[in-house]
Amino acid sequence: MTTEALGAAVEELLRPVIGTALSGGAGGAAALEPLVREVLGALAEGAARRGGPVAAASPADLAGGVADTFGSARGTEALGRLTELLAHGSADPADPACAAHLHCPPLAVAVAADLAVSALNPSQDSWDQAPAATVLETLLLEEMAGLVGYDPAEAAGVLTSGGTESNLMGLMLARDRVLGAATGRQIELTGVPRAGAGGSLGSAAGARPRILASAAAHFSVQRAAALLGLGEDAVIPVAVDSQLRMKTGALTAALERCVERGQLPVAIVATAGTTDTGAIDPLRECAELAARYGAWLHVDAAYGGGALLSDRLAPLLDGIELADSVSLDWHKLGWQPAAAGIFLVRKSETYASLARRAVYLNPADDEEAGYPSLLGLSLRTTRRADAFKIAVTLRTLGREGLGRLVDACHELAVAGARAVAAHPRLELHGQAGAGEPVLTAFLFRYVPGASGGAPGVDAARTDEVNAALRRRLLREGGAVVGRTELPGEGPGRVRLKLTLLNPHTTVREVERLLDAVVAAGTAEEGA
């Protein structure tokens, strides 16, 4: 078959197939335009049909509707019908009554920028797949390093899928650097030595590695320890105060016990913004203790890193510049579409164990000729150009503009917490200062009417009512409210949570949300 005949055969093969137009090339924009219009229309229709923060339906009913549409949507109608289905069946973080999680409503400008990335589909694992995006990510990371307080010329980093990946990277580098120095081994090559194994540094070489993190730290710390071959039991939970901040004295005592038991403190994980209350551990004190005991300091600022955008709140993160590594998530308090995680290290040389050479992606002679590669900075190979939407947002709003959004959400949370404290049927969990949330989240609970029972029974009943009222709100489509539990044992620990990340929400809308919580609690008591 001739080349011409083969080309004609391919063209004929694709002619009857719907949806084969590509988004790139000179004709990509024209192919996208009518489809984007259809998506926008379907998004509006789905949101109107939902009519609130979440569809009023039980999980089973919603699943049945999804299955029906998925099974019947075909051909040219598939895009519109499935998009409307997604919009109708989504929890909408832009709705003032959707305030459960660190699930932000993304800025329209960031979503538009992300569309460009999806259309062009650059991959960050080699320069020849993403020439401009490679440079943009490098420049953005230099700017982020400066925001944290690192020297951009000495720091390094990468865009990640979020805090879980960033925490894994920080603890991996901690393992390789600290355990490697103690054992005289290249841990990423030889693996984690078994406890008691000999080494060039005597008894320290066989010490069991330990990671110290607050009892309120993110569960990804334990997950990372498991993935790194250290085991979840290697993570030592450190006691927290009433504000859920790690106690410096408890951390000191835990480090001393490690040494007494012949264990090796590999890393201290300090949290800057816990998921429940936004609590920030004493970062400067954690840095001093890490230096004293030879441990790596990783700061999980996936949530609280947004405070760096605010002149008012940035001082809360004093000492973050002393950390060996930092996690930031701009898909939380940064209003970006997920994923928009950032991982940074203070010294680029600490990245050595991640360096990789793949001859088909970053051959040495290419780099010597001036074609840089980001492959050795990431745990992933194929990777979206997630830096682009952040870069566009920063250049559009600037730090000052984003800082105003942070401040607006903080003020909203303060007003919401005060409304809870003033309500006779709501109880606010203790906050720093005069009842003020640290960042944009706070805990509270609905207080049922007195039952006359024993305290333990009352506490259990209060837990049941609070858990049930949240499900009632979901089932009725009235609100999406968070639910968590305070550290400890026994009943009475269940709390509801508001995480306010919509800077356009009003105080009155938050008050209406609290009224809905009280109404649902009253209904559950009656039930």
Tab-separated table of N, CA, C and O in Angstrom, residues 39-110:
chain	number	residue	atom	x	y	z
A	39	VAL	N	-19.958	22.697	27.821
A	39	VAL	CA	-19.618	22.391	29.210
A	39	VAL	C	-20.117	23.492	30.141
A	39	VAL	O	-20.699	23.215	31.204
A	40	LEU	N	-19.903	24.743	29.759
A	40	LEU	CA	-20.340	25.849	30.607
A	40	LEU	C	-21.846	25.843	30.796
A	40	LEU	O	-22.357	26.073	31.898
A	41	GLY	N	-22.571	25.569	29.709
A	41	GLY	CA	-24.020	25.485	29.820
A	41	GLY	C	-24.460	24.337	30.719
A	41	GLY	O	-25.371	24.490	31.549
A	42	ALA	N	-23.801	23.201	30.586
A	42	ALA	CA	-24.162	22.039	31.407
A	42	ALA	C	-23.816	22.270	32.869
A	42	ALA	O	-24.541	21.822	33.770
A	43	LEU	N	-22.709	22.964	33.133
A	43	LEU	CA	-22.362	23.294	34.510
A	43	LEU	C	-23.451	24.151	35.155
A	43	LEU	O	-23.841	23.926	36.305
A	44	ALA	N	-23.929	25.136	34.418
A	44	ALA	CA	-24.981	26.007	34.940
A	44	ALA	C	-26.267	25.227	35.175
A	44	ALA	O	-26.942	25.406	36.204
A	45	GLU	N	-26.625	24.354	34.235
A	45	GLU	CA	-27.855	23.566	34.385
A	45	GLU	C	-27.753	22.620	35.580
A	45	GLU	O	-28.707	22.473	36.351
A	46	GLY	N	-26.600	21.981	35.734
A	46	GLY	CA	-26.438	21.063	36.850
A	46	GLY	C	-26.484	21.773	38.185
A	46	GLY	O	-27.092	21.278	39.145
A	47	ALA	N	-25.854	22.951	38.265
A	47	ALA	CA	-25.865	23.713	39.516
A	47	ALA	C	-27.277	24.180	39.854
A	47	ALA	O	-27.688	24.145	41.022
A	48	ALA	N	-28.030	24.605	38.833
A	48	ALA	CA	-29.405	25.046	39.068
A	48	ALA	C	-30.274	23.882	39.545
A	48	ALA	O	-31.105	24.038	40.444
A	49	ARG	N	-30.068	22.705	38.979
A	49	ARG	CA	-30.851	21.534	39.375
A	49	ARG	C	-30.478	21.094	40.793
A	49	ARG	O	-31.332	20.648	41.551
A	50	ARG	N	-29.195	21.236	41.143
A	50	ARG	CA	-28.760	20.910	42.507
A	50	ARG	C	-29.378	21.870	43.498
A	50	ARG	O	-29.844	21.477	44.563
A	51	GLY	N	-29.333	23.161	43.182
A	51	GLY	CA	-30.010	24.171	43.985
A	51	GLY	C	-29.454	24.406	45.369
A	51	GLY	O	-30.146	24.945	46.228
A	52	GLY	N	-28.230	24.037	45.621
A	52	GLY	CA	-27.659	24.227	46.954
A	52	GLY	C	-26.254	23.678	47.006
A	52	GLY	O	-25.634	23.424	45.976
A	53	PRO	N	-25.741	23.449	48.217
A	53	PRO	CA	-24.351	22.998	48.345
A	53	PRO	C	-24.134	21.560	47.904
A	53	PRO	O	-23.029	21.181	47.517
A	54	VAL	N	-25.174	20.732	47.978
A	54	VAL	CA	-25.069	19.328	47.596
A	54	VAL	C	-26.470	18.844	47.236
A	54	VAL	O	-27.466	19.385	47.721
A	55	ALA	N	-26.553	17.862	46.361
A	55	ALA	CA	-27.855	17.355	45.943
A	55	ALA	C	-28.584	16.707	47.116
A	55	ALA	O	-27.977	15.995	47.926
A	56	ALA	N	-29.873	16.954	47.202
A	56	ALA	CA	-30.695	16.331	48.240
A	56	ALA	C	-30.997	14.900	47.818
A	56	ALA	O	-31.879	14.652	46.987
A	57	ALA	N	-30.252	13.965	48.382
A	57	ALA	CA	-30.418	12.557	48.012
A	57	ALA	C	-29.637	11.694	48.978
A	57	ALA	O	-28.643	12.139	49.560
A	58	SER	N	-30.094	10.464	49.123
A	58	SER	CA	-29.313	9.505	49.889
A	58	SER	C	-28.163	9.015	49.016
A	58	SER	O	-28.226	9.133	47.781
A	59	PRO	N	-27.118	8.447	49.601
A	59	PRO	CA	-26.024	7.910	48.780
A	59	PRO	C	-26.511	6.891	47.754
A	59	PRO	O	-26.048	6.886	46.612
A	60	ALA	N	-27.466	6.045	48.141
A	60	ALA	CA	-27.967	5.023	47.218
A	60	ALA	C	-28.726	5.649	46.056
A	60	ALA	O	-28.573	5.240	44.894
A	61	ASP	N	-29.556	6.656	46.354
A	61	ASP	CA	-30.310	7.310	45.285
A	61	ASP	C	-29.378	8.033	44.323
A	61	ASP	O	-29.577	8.000	43.098
A	62	LEU	N	-28.366	8.711	44.869
A	62	LEU	CA	-27.426	9.418	44.009
A	62	LEU	C	-26.660	8.437	43.127
A	62	LEU	O	-26.481	8.667	41.927
A	63	ALA	N	-26.233	7.320	43.708
A	63	ALA	CA	-25.500	6.320	42.937
A	63	ALA	C	-26.360	5.755	41.814
A	63	ALA	O	-25.877	5.526	40.701
A	64	GLY	N	-27.643	5.557	42.090
A	64	GLY	CA	-28.533	5.046	41.050
A	64	GLY	C	-28.670	6.019	39.889
A	64	GLY	O	-28.657	5.614	38.718
A	65	GLY	N	-28.789	7.316	40.210
A	65	GLY	CA	-28.888	8.319	39.150
A	65	GLY	C	-27.627	8.408	38.319
A	65	GLY	O	-27.681	8.556	37.092
A	66	VAL	N	-26.482	8.316	38.971
A	66	VAL	CA	-25.214	8.344	38.248
A	66	VAL	C	-25.110	7.144	37.317
A	66	VAL	O	-24.723	7.260	36.150
A	67	ALA	N	-25.461	5.974	37.824
A	67	ALA	CA	-25.379	4.761	37.013
A	67	ALA	C	-26.308	4.837	35.802
A	67	ALA	O	-25.940	4.418	34.693
A	68	ASP	N	-27.496	5.368	35.992
A	68	ASP	CA	-28.453	5.469	34.877
A	68	ASP	C	-27.910	6.377	33.779
A	68	ASP	O	-27.962	6.036	32.588
A	69	THR	N	-27.416	7.545	34.176
A	69	THR	CA	-26.908	8.482	33.166
A	69	THR	C	-25.648	7.943	32.505
A	69	THR	O	-25.480	8.049	31.277
A	70	PHE	N	-24.772	7.368	33.283
A	70	PHE	CA	-23.543	6.800	32.726
A	70	PHE	C	-23.864	5.694	31.727
A	70	PHE	O	-23.203	5.557	30.690
A	71	GLY	N	-24.888	4.937	32.009
A	71	GLY	CA	-25.239	3.844	31.119
A	71	GLY	C	-25.955	4.274	29.857
A	71	GLY	O	-25.885	3.588	28.832
A	72	SER	N	-26.629	5.435	29.910
A	72	SER	CA	-27.448	5.833	28.763
A	72	SER	C	-26.848	6.942	27.910
A	72	SER	O	-27.234	7.099	26.746
A	73	ALA	N	-25.931	7.727	28.468
A	73	ALA	CA	-25.357	8.842	27.696
A	73	ALA	C	-24.441	8.293	26.611
A	73	ALA	O	-23.505	7.549	26.895
A	74	ARG	N	-24.690	8.681	25.382
A	74	ARG	CA	-23.919	8.172	24.249
A	74	ARG	C	-23.689	9.272	23.218
A	74	ARG	O	-24.485	10.211	23.084
A	75	GLY	N	-22.617	9.138	22.461
A	75	GLY	CA	-22.377	10.002	21.306
A	75	GLY	C	-22.255	11.462	21.665
A	75	GLY	O	-21.659	11.840	22.680
A	76	THR	N	-22.855	12.310	20.850
A	76	THR	CA	-22.687	13.752	21.012
A	76	THR	C	-23.314	14.285	22.293
A	76	THR	O	-22.967	15.378	22.747
A	77	GLU	N	-24.233	13.549	22.897
A	77	GLU	CA	-24.871	14.036	24.124
A	77	GLU	C	-24.065	13.696	25.376
A	77	GLU	O	-24.382	14.181	26.460
A	78	ALA	N	-23.051	12.852	25.249
A	78	ALA	CA	-22.344	12.375	26.436
A	78	ALA	C	-21.693	13.514	27.212
A	78	ALA	O	-21.786	13.570	28.443
A	79	LEU	N	-21.027	14.431	26.522
A	79	LEU	CA	-20.325	15.511	27.215
A	79	LEU	C	-21.285	16.345	28.042
A	79	LEU	O	-21.063	16.588	29.232
A	80	GLY	N	-22.365	16.798	27.429
A	80	GLY	CA	-23.309	17.652	28.132
A	80	GLY	C	-24.009	16.940	29.275
A	80	GLY	O	-24.112	17.461	30.387
A	81	ARG	N	-24.495	15.731	29.026
A	81	ARG	CA	-25.253	15.018	30.047
A	81	ARG	C	-24.383	14.634	31.239
A	81	ARG	O	-24.786	14.762	32.394
A	82	LEU	N	-23.164	14.157	30.964
A	82	LEU	CA	-22.301	13.757	32.065
A	82	LEU	C	-21.763	14.961	32.832
A	82	LEU	O	-21.558	14.893	34.048
A	83	THR	N	-21.545	16.086	32.136
A	83	THR	CA	-21.113	17.296	32.839
A	83	THR	C	-22.220	17.812	33.742
A	83	THR	O	-21.972	18.193	34.894
A	84	GLU	N	-23.441	17.810	33.242
A	84	GLU	CA	-24.569	18.231	34.081
A	84	GLU	C	-24.712	17.297	35.280
A	84	GLU	O	-24.980	17.737	36.403
A	85	LEU	N	-24.530	15.996	35.044
A	85	LEU	CA	-24.583	15.023	36.127
A	85	LEU	C	-23.523	15.330	37.191
A	85	LEU	O	-23.810	15.314	38.395
A	86	LEU	N	-22.305	15.623	36.739
A	86	LEU	CA	-21.217	15.920	37.670
A	86	LEU	C	-21.522	17.168	38.488
A	86	LEU	O	-21.312	17.199	39.705
A	87	ALA	N	-22.033	18.203	37.817
A	87	ALA	CA	-22.349	19.449	38.525
A	87	ALA	C	-23.483	19.236	39.514
A	87	ALA	O	-23.436	19.727	40.651
A	88	HIS	N	-24.493	18.508	39.096
A	88	HIS	CA	-25.626	18.248	39.989
A	88	HIS	C	-25.191	17.418	41.193
A	88	HIS	O	-25.630	17.663	42.324
A	89	GLY	N	-24.300	16.453	40.982
A	89	GLY	CA	-23.917	15.538	42.046
A	89	GLY	C	-22.635	15.899	42.757
A	89	GLY	O	-22.052	15.040	43.430
A	90	SER	N	-22.174	17.127	42.632
A	90	SER	CA	-20.952	17.563	43.316
A	90	SER	C	-21.290	18.366	44.561
A	90	SER	O	-22.336	19.022	44.631
A	91	ALA	N	-20.397	18.314	45.531
A	91	ALA	CA	-20.450	19.262	46.643
A	91	ALA	C	-19.752	20.528	46.157
A	91	ALA	O	-18.591	20.478	45.745
A	92	ASP	N	-20.460	21.637	46.179
A	92	ASP	CA	-19.963	22.868	45.564
A	92	ASP	C	-19.304	23.763	46.601
A	92	ASP	O	-19.990	24.404	47.402
A	93	PRO	N	-17.971	23.832	46.632
A	93	PRO	CA	-17.302	24.650	47.653
A	93	PRO	C	-17.535	26.143	47.489
A	93	PRO	O	-17.169	26.914	48.381
A	94	ALA	N	-18.134	26.554	46.369
A	94	ALA	CA	-18.464	27.969	46.208
A	94	ALA	C	-19.760	28.337	46.915
A	94	ALA	O	-20.062	29.517	47.082
A	95	ASP	N	-20.537	27.345	47.327
A	95	ASP	CA	-21.779	27.613	48.052
A	95	ASP	C	-21.441	27.928	49.506
A	95	ASP	O	-20.669	27.204	50.143
A	96	PRO	N	-22.007	28.996	50.074
A	96	PRO	CA	-21.681	29.360	51.456
A	96	PRO	C	-21.983	28.267	52.475
A	96	PRO	O	-21.391	28.258	53.557
A	97	ALA	N	-22.888	27.353	52.142
A	97	ALA	CA	-23.250	26.280	53.068
A	97	ALA	C	-22.399	25.030	52.878
A	97	ALA	O	-22.668	24.005	53.495
A	98	CYS	N	-21.385	25.103	52.020
A	98	CYS	CA	-20.449	23.986	51.827
A	98	CYS	C	-19.142	24.385	52.497
A	98	CYS	O	-18.343	25.124	51.922
A	99	ALA	N	-18.944	23.922	53.728
A	99	ALA	CA	-17.809	24.427	54.513
A	99	ALA	C	-17.228	23.337	55.402
A	99	ALA	O	-16.881	23.578	56.554
A	100	ALA	N	-17.101	22.125	54.853
A	100	ALA	CA	-16.663	21.002	55.679
A	100	ALA	C	-15.152	20.825	55.691
A	100	ALA	O	-14.572	20.517	56.729
A	101	HIS	N	-14.527	20.965	54.535
A	101	HIS	CA	-13.145	20.527	54.385
A	101	HIS	C	-12.259	21.639	53.819
A	101	HIS	O	-12.735	22.718	53.468
A	102	LEU	N	-10.978	21.308	53.693
A	102	LEU	CA	-10.024	22.203	53.023
A	102	LEU	C	-10.185	22.022	51.516
A	102	LEU	O	-9.276	21.616	50.799
A	103	HIS	N	-11.374	22.334	51.058
A	103	HIS	CA	-11.849	22.079	49.695
A	103	HIS	C	-12.284	23.431	49.154
A	103	HIS	O	-13.405	23.865	49.366
A	104	CYS	N	-11.354	24.127	48.506
A	104	CYS	CA	-11.595	25.533	48.194
A	104	CYS	C	-12.377	25.700	46.887
A	104	CYS	O	-12.312	24.855	45.995
A	105	PRO	N	-13.109	26.813	46.768
A	105	PRO	CA	-13.681	27.172	45.480
A	105	PRO	C	-12.584	27.812	44.629
A	105	PRO	O	-12.051	28.857	44.999
A	106	PRO	N	-12.182	27.215	43.519
A	106	PRO	CA	-11.061	27.779	42.767
A	106	PRO	C	-11.423	29.085	42.075
A	106	PRO	O	-12.573	29.308	41.678
A	107	LEU	N	-10.428	29.935	41.957
A	107	LEU	CA	-10.609	31.189	41.219
A	107	LEU	C	-10.838	30.892	39.742
A	107	LEU	O	-10.203	30.004	39.160
A	108	ALA	N	-11.728	31.662	39.130
A	108	ALA	CA	-12.029	31.453	37.710
A	108	ALA	C	-10.782	31.620	36.849
A	108	ALA	O	-10.581	30.880	35.874
A	109	VAL	N	-9.918	32.571	37.207
A	109	VAL	CA	-8.707	32.792	36.411
A	109	VAL	C	-7.784	31.578	36.489
A	109	VAL	O	-7.120	31.224	35.500
A	110	ALA	N	-7.752	30.908	37.639
A	110	ALA	CA	-6.918	29.716	37.779
A	110	ALA	C	-7.483	28.555	36.969
A	110	ALA	O	-6.743	27.777	36.364
